[in-house]
Short mmCIF file of C-alpha atoms in Angstrom, two decimals:
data_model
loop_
_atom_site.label_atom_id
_atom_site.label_comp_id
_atom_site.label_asym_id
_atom_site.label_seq_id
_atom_site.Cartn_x
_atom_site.Cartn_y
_atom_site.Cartn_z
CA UNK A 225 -16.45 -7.57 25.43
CA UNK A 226 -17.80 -8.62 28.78
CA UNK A 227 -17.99 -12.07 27.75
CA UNK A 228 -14.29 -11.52 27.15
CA UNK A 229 -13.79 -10.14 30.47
CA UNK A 230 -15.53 -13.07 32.11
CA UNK A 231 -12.33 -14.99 31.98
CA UNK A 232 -10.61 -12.76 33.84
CA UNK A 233 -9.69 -12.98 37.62
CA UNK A 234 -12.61 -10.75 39.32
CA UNK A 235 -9.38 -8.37 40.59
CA UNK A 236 -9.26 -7.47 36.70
CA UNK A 237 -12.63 -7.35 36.34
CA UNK A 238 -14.65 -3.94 35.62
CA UNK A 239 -16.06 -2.08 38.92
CA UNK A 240 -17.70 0.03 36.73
CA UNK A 241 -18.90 0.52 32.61
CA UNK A 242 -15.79 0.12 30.79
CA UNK A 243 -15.31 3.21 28.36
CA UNK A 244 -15.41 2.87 24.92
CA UNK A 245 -12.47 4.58 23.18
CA UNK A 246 -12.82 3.32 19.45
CA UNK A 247 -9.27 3.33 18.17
CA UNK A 248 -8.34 5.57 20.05
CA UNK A 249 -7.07 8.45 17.42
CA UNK A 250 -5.30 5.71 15.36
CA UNK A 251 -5.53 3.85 12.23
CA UNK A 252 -4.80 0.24 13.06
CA UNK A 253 -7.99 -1.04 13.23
CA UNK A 254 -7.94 -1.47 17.35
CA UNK A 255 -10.70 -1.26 19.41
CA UNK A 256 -10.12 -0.40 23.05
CA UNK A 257 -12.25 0.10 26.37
CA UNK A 258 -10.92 1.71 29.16
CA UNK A 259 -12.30 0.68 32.75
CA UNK A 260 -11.48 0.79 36.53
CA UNK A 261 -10.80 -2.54 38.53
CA UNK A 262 -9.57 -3.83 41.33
CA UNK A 263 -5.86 -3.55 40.29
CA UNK A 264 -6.31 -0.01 38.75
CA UNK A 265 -6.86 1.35 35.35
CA UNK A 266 -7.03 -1.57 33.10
CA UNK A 267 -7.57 -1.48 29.16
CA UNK A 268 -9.37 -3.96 27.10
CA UNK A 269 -8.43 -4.27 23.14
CA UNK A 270 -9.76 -6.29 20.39
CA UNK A 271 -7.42 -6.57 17.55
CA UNK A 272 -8.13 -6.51 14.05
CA UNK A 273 -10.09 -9.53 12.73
CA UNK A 274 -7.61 -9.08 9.22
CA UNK A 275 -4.49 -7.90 10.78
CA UNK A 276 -2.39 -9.77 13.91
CA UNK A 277 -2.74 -13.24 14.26
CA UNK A 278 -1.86 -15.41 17.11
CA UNK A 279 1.57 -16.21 16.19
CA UNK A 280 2.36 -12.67 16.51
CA UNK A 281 0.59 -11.96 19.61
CA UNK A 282 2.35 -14.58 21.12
CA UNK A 283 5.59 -13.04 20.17
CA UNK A 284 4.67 -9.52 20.79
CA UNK A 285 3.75 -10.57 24.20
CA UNK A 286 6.91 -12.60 24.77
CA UNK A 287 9.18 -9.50 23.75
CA UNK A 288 6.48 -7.52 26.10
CA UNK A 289 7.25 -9.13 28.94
CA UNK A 290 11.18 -9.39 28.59
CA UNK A 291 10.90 -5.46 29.19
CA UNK A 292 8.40 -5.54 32.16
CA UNK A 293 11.21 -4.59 35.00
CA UNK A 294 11.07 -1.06 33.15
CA UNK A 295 8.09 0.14 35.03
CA UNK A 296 6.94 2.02 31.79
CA UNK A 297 5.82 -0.60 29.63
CA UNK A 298 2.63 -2.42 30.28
CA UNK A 299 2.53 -5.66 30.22
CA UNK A 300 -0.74 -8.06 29.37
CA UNK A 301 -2.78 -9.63 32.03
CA UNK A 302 -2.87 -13.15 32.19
CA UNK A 303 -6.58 -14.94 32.52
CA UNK A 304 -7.89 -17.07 34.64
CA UNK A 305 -6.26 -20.12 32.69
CA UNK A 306 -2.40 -17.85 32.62
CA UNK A 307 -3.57 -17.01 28.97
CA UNK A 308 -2.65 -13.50 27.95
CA UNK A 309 -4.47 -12.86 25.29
CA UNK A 310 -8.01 -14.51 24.01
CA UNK A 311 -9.90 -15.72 20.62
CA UNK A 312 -13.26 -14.63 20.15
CA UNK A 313 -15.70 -13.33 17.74
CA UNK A 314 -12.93 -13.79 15.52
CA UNK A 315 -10.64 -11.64 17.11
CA UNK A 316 -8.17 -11.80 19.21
CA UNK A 317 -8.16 -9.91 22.71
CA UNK A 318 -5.85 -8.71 25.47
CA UNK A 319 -6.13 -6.39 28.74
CA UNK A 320 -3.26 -4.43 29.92
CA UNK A 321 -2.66 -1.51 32.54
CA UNK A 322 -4.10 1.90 31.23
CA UNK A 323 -0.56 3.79 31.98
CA UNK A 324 -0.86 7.71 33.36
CA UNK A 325 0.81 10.45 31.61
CA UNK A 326 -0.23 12.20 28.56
CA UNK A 327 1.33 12.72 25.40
CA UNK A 328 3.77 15.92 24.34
CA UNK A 329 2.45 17.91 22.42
CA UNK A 330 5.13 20.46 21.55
CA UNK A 331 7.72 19.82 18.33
CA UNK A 332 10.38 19.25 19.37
CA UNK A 333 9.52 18.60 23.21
CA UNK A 334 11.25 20.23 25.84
CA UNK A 335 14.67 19.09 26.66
CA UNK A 336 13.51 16.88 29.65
CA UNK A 337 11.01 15.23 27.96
CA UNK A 338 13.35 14.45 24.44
CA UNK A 339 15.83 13.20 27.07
CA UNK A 340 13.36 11.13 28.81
CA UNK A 341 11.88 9.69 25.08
CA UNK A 342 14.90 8.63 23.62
CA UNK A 343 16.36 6.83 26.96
CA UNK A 344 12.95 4.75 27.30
CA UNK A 345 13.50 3.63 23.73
CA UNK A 346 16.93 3.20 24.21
CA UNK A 347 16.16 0.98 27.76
CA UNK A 348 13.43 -1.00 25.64
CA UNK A 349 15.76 -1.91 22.77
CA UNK A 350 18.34 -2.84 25.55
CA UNK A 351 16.30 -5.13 27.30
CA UNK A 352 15.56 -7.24 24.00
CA UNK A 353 18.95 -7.25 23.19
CA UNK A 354 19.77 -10.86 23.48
CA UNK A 355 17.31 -11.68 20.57
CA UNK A 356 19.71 -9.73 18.35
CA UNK A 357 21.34 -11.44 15.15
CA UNK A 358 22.98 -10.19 12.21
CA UNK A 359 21.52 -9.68 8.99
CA UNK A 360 20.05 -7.60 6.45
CA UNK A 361 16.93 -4.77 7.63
CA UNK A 362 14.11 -6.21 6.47
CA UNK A 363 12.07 -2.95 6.92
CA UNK A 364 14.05 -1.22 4.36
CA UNK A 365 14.13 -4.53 1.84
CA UNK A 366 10.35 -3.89 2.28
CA UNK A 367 10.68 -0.40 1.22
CA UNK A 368 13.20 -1.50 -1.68
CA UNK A 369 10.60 -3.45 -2.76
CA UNK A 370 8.01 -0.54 -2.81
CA UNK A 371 9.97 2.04 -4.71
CA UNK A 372 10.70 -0.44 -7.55
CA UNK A 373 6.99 -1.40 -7.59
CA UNK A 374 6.29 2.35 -7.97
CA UNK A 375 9.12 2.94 -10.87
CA UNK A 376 7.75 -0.62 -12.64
CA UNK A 377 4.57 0.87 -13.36
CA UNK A 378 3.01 1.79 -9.85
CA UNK A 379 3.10 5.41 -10.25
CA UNK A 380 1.22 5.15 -13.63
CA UNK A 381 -1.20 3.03 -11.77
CA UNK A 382 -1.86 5.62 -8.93
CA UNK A 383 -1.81 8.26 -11.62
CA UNK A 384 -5.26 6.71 -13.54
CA UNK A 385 -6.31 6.41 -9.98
CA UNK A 386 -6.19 9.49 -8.80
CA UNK A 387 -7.18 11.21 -12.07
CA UNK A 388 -10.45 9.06 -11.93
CA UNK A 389 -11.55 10.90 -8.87
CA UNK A 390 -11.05 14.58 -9.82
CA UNK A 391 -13.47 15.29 -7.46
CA UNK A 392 -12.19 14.03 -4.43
CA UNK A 393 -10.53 16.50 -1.50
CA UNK A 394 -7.64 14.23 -1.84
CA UNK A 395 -6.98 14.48 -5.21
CA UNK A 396 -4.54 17.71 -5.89
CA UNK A 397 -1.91 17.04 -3.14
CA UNK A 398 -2.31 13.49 -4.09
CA UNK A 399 -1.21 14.68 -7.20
CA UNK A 400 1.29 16.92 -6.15
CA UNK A 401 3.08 13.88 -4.29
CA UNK A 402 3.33 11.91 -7.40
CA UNK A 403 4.77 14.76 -9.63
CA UNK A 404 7.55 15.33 -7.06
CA UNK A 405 8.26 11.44 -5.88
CA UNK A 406 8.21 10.50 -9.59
CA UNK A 407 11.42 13.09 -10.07
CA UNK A 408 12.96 12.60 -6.84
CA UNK A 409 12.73 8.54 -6.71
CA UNK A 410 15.82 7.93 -8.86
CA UNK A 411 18.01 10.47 -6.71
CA UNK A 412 16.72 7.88 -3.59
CA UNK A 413 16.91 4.89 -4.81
CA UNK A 414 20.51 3.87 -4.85
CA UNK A 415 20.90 5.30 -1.41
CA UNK A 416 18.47 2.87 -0.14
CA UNK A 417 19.01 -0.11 -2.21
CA UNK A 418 22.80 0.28 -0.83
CA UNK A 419 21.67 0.11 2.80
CA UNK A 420 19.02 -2.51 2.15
CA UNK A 421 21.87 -4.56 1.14
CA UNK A 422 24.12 -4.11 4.53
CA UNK A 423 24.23 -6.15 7.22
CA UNK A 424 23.43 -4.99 10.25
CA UNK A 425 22.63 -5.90 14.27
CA UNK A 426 18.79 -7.03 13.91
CA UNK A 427 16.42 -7.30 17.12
CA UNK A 428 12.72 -7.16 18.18
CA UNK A 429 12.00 -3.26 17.48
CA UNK A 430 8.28 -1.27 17.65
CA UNK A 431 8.75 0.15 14.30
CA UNK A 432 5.88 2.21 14.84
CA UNK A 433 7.17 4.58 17.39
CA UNK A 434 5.57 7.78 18.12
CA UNK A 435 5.23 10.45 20.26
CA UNK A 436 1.61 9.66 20.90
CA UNK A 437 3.06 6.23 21.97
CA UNK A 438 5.14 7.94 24.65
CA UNK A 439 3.62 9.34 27.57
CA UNK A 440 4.67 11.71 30.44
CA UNK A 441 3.69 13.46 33.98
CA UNK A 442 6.28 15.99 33.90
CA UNK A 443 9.45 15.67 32.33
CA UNK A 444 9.23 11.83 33.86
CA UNK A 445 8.41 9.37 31.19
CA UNK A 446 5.04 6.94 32.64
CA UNK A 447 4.75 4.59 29.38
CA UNK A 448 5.63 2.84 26.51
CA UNK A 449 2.81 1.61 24.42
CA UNK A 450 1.34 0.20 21.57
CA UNK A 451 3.32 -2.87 20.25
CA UNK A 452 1.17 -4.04 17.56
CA UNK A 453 3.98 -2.82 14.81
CA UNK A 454 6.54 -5.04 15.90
CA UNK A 455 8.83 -7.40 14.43
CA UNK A 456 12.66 -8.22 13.96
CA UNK A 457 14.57 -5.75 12.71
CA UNK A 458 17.34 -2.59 13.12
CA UNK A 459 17.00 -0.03 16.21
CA UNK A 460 17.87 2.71 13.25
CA UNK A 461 13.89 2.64 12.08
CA UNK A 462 12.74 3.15 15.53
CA UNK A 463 15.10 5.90 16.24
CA UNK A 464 14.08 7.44 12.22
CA UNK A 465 10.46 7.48 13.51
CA UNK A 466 10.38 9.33 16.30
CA UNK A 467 13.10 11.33 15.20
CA UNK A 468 11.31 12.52 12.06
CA UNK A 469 8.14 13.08 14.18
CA UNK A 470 9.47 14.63 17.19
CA UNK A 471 12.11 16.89 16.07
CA UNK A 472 11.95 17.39 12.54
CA UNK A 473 14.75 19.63 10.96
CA UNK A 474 16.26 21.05 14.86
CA UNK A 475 19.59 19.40 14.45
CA UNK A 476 19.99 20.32 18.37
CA UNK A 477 17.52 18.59 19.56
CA UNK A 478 18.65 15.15 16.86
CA UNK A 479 21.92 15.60 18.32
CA UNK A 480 20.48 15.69 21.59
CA UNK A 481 17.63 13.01 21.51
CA UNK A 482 21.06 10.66 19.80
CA UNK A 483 23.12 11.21 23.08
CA UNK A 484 19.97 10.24 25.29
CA UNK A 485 19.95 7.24 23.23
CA UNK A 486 23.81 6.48 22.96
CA UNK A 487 24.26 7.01 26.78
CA UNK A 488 22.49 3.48 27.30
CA UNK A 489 22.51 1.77 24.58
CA UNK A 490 25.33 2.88 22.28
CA UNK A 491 25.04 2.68 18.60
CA UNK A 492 27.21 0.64 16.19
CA UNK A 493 28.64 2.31 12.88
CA UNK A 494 25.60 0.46 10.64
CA UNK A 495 22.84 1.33 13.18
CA UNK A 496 23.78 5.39 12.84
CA UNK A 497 24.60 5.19 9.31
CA UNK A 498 20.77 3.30 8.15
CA UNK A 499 19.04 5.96 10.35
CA UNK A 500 19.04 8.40 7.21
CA UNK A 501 18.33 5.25 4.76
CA UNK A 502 14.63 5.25 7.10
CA UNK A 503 14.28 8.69 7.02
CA UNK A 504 14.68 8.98 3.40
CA UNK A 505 12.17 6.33 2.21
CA UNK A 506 9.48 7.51 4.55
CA UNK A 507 9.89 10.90 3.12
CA UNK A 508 9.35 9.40 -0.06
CA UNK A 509 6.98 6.88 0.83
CA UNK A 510 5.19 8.28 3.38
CA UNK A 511 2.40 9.92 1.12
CA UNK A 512 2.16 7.32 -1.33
CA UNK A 513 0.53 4.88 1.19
CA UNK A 514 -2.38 6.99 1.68
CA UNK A 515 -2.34 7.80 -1.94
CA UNK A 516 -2.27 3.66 -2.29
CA UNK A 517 -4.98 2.81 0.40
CA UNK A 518 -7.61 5.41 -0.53
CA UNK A 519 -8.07 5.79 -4.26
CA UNK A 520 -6.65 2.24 -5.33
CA UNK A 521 -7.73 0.33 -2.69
CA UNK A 522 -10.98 2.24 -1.35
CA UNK A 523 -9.73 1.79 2.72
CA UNK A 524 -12.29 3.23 5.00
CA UNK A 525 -11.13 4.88 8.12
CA UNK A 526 -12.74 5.83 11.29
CA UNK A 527 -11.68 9.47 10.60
CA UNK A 528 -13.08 11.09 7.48
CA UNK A 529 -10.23 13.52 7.39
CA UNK A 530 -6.93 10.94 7.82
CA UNK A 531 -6.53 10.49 4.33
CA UNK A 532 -6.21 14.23 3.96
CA UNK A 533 -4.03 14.86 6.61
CA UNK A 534 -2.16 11.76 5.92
CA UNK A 535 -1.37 12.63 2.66
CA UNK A 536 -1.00 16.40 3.33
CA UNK A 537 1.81 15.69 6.19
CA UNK A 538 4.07 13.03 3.37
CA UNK A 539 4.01 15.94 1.04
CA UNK A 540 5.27 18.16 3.22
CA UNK A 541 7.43 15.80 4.57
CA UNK A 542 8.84 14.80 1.34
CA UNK A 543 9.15 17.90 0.66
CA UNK A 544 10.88 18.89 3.79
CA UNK A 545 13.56 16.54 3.17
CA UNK A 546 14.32 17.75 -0.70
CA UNK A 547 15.08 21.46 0.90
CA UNK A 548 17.05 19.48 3.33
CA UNK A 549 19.41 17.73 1.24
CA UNK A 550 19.88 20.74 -1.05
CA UNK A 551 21.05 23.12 2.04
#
């Protein structure tokens, strides 16, 4: 990491040991170091040797910088040679500001801080608006694609899976996820294979928003991160995300975190209608992935208990959204 660092002006430079974070709670694969220099808190990250390449970086960066005059979004320090990113050890490396605030923790957050959220993500999807184009949500083609995998088969082969590690912690709400998405997956799929179809106002989007990605001193919003998720496609998946994670089933506070949003960038009939078309296959997905990446696919992660949780929190998600449609 130092030898990364070496390329660096000296004003970016560590003044002191940086800090090793690992992933920092996450499940990308990121490695980050937090350290002090001469322009402030800067963070260090190394980047999956299997997962972004330098096509992407390049792009991510690009869309990056189009939102820098936010003031909550940091943006990557160039090296010595204006690079912004670097190649080495077979992965690919960037430093950026370490941005104050902290995280909410409360569900949903308190009415500043929802306000606050949902106009920084409204602001960021403003400011890459003229990249926008017309065309079908590739996000939810993806998840097309996954559901008919599932009812061609996929289930079955999850279901040998998971039966072939009784043992396993995982195993009974793993179970329980395929009993009820194997029921509920033909009341879901026309809904989504409708609004996979549409066309719709497409631009650069995080489509990995969280509320861990949003950070606060206050009820004033401080930054914007992690852009590692992102690609072309419809603001309604960001807005799904956070809204899913942040406010759950308090139709107040969805109403409420929607006006934030509309008040700056207002949304289109499409964009509000393929909001529930997100919601709905996460809530059916959601689980599965976990399911997918542990017992068929034998994924190791930094935290013994994600898969757990991970497949705990799409059950009850899934779940969740069944009682939902039924009230």
């Amino acid at each position: 990491m130092h030898s990364v660092l070496d390329h660096y002006p000296a004003i970016a430079r560590p003044t002191a040991e940086p800090e090793a974070l690992g992933n920092a709670g996450g499940n990308s694969g990121v490695s980050l170091w937090q350290y002090p220099s001469g322009q402030g808190p800067l963070v260090a990250r190394a980047w999956p040797a299997d997962g972004t390449d330098v096509a992407h970086l390049s792009q991510i960066h690009e869309w990056v910088f189009m939102a820098e005059s936010l003031g909550f979004v940091p943006v990557p320090v160039r090296d010595r040679m204006g690079r912004t990113f670097r190649e080495q050890g077979g992965r690919l490396w960037d430093v950026s500001p370490w941005m104050p605030g902290s995280a909410a923790s409360e569900r949903p957050p308190d009415r500043g801080r929802l306000f606050a959220g949902f106009a920084a993500l409204a602001s960021f999807h403003q400011a890459l608006s003229a990249q926008s184009r017309f065309g079908s949500s590739p996000g939810l083609g993806h998840r097309l694609s996954e559901i008919r995998a599932l009812m061609s088969g996929g289930f079955d082969i999850l279901q040998e899976a998971v039966a072939n590690a009784s043992t396993d912690a995982a195993s009974d709400d793993a179970l329980r996820w395929l009993n009820v998405a194997r029921r509920i997956t033909p009341r879901y799929f026309n809904q989504i294979k409708q609004a996979a179809a549409a066309t719709c106002r497409l631009q650069p989007c995080l489509r990995d928003v969280r509320s861990d990605h949003l950070l606060f001193e206050g009820t004033r919003l401080t930054g914007l991160i992690d852009f590692g998720a992102m690609r072309v496609d419809v603001v309604s998946g960001d807005l799904a995300r956070l809204l899913a994670e942040w406010v759950e089933g308090d139709r107040w506070a969805r109403a409420e975190a929607l006006n934030a949003y509309s008040a700056i960038r207002p949304l289109d009939g499409s964009e509000g209608e393929l909001i529930d078309a997100f919601d709905a296959s996460a809530a059916l997905l959601g689980a599965g992935h976990w399911v997918r990446w542990h017992f068929l696919e034998k994924r190791r992660f930094e935290d013994p208990n994600a898969v757990g949780r991970g497949i705990e929190r799409g059950l009850v998600r899934l779940l969740s959204h069944i009682a939902a449609e039924l009230r």
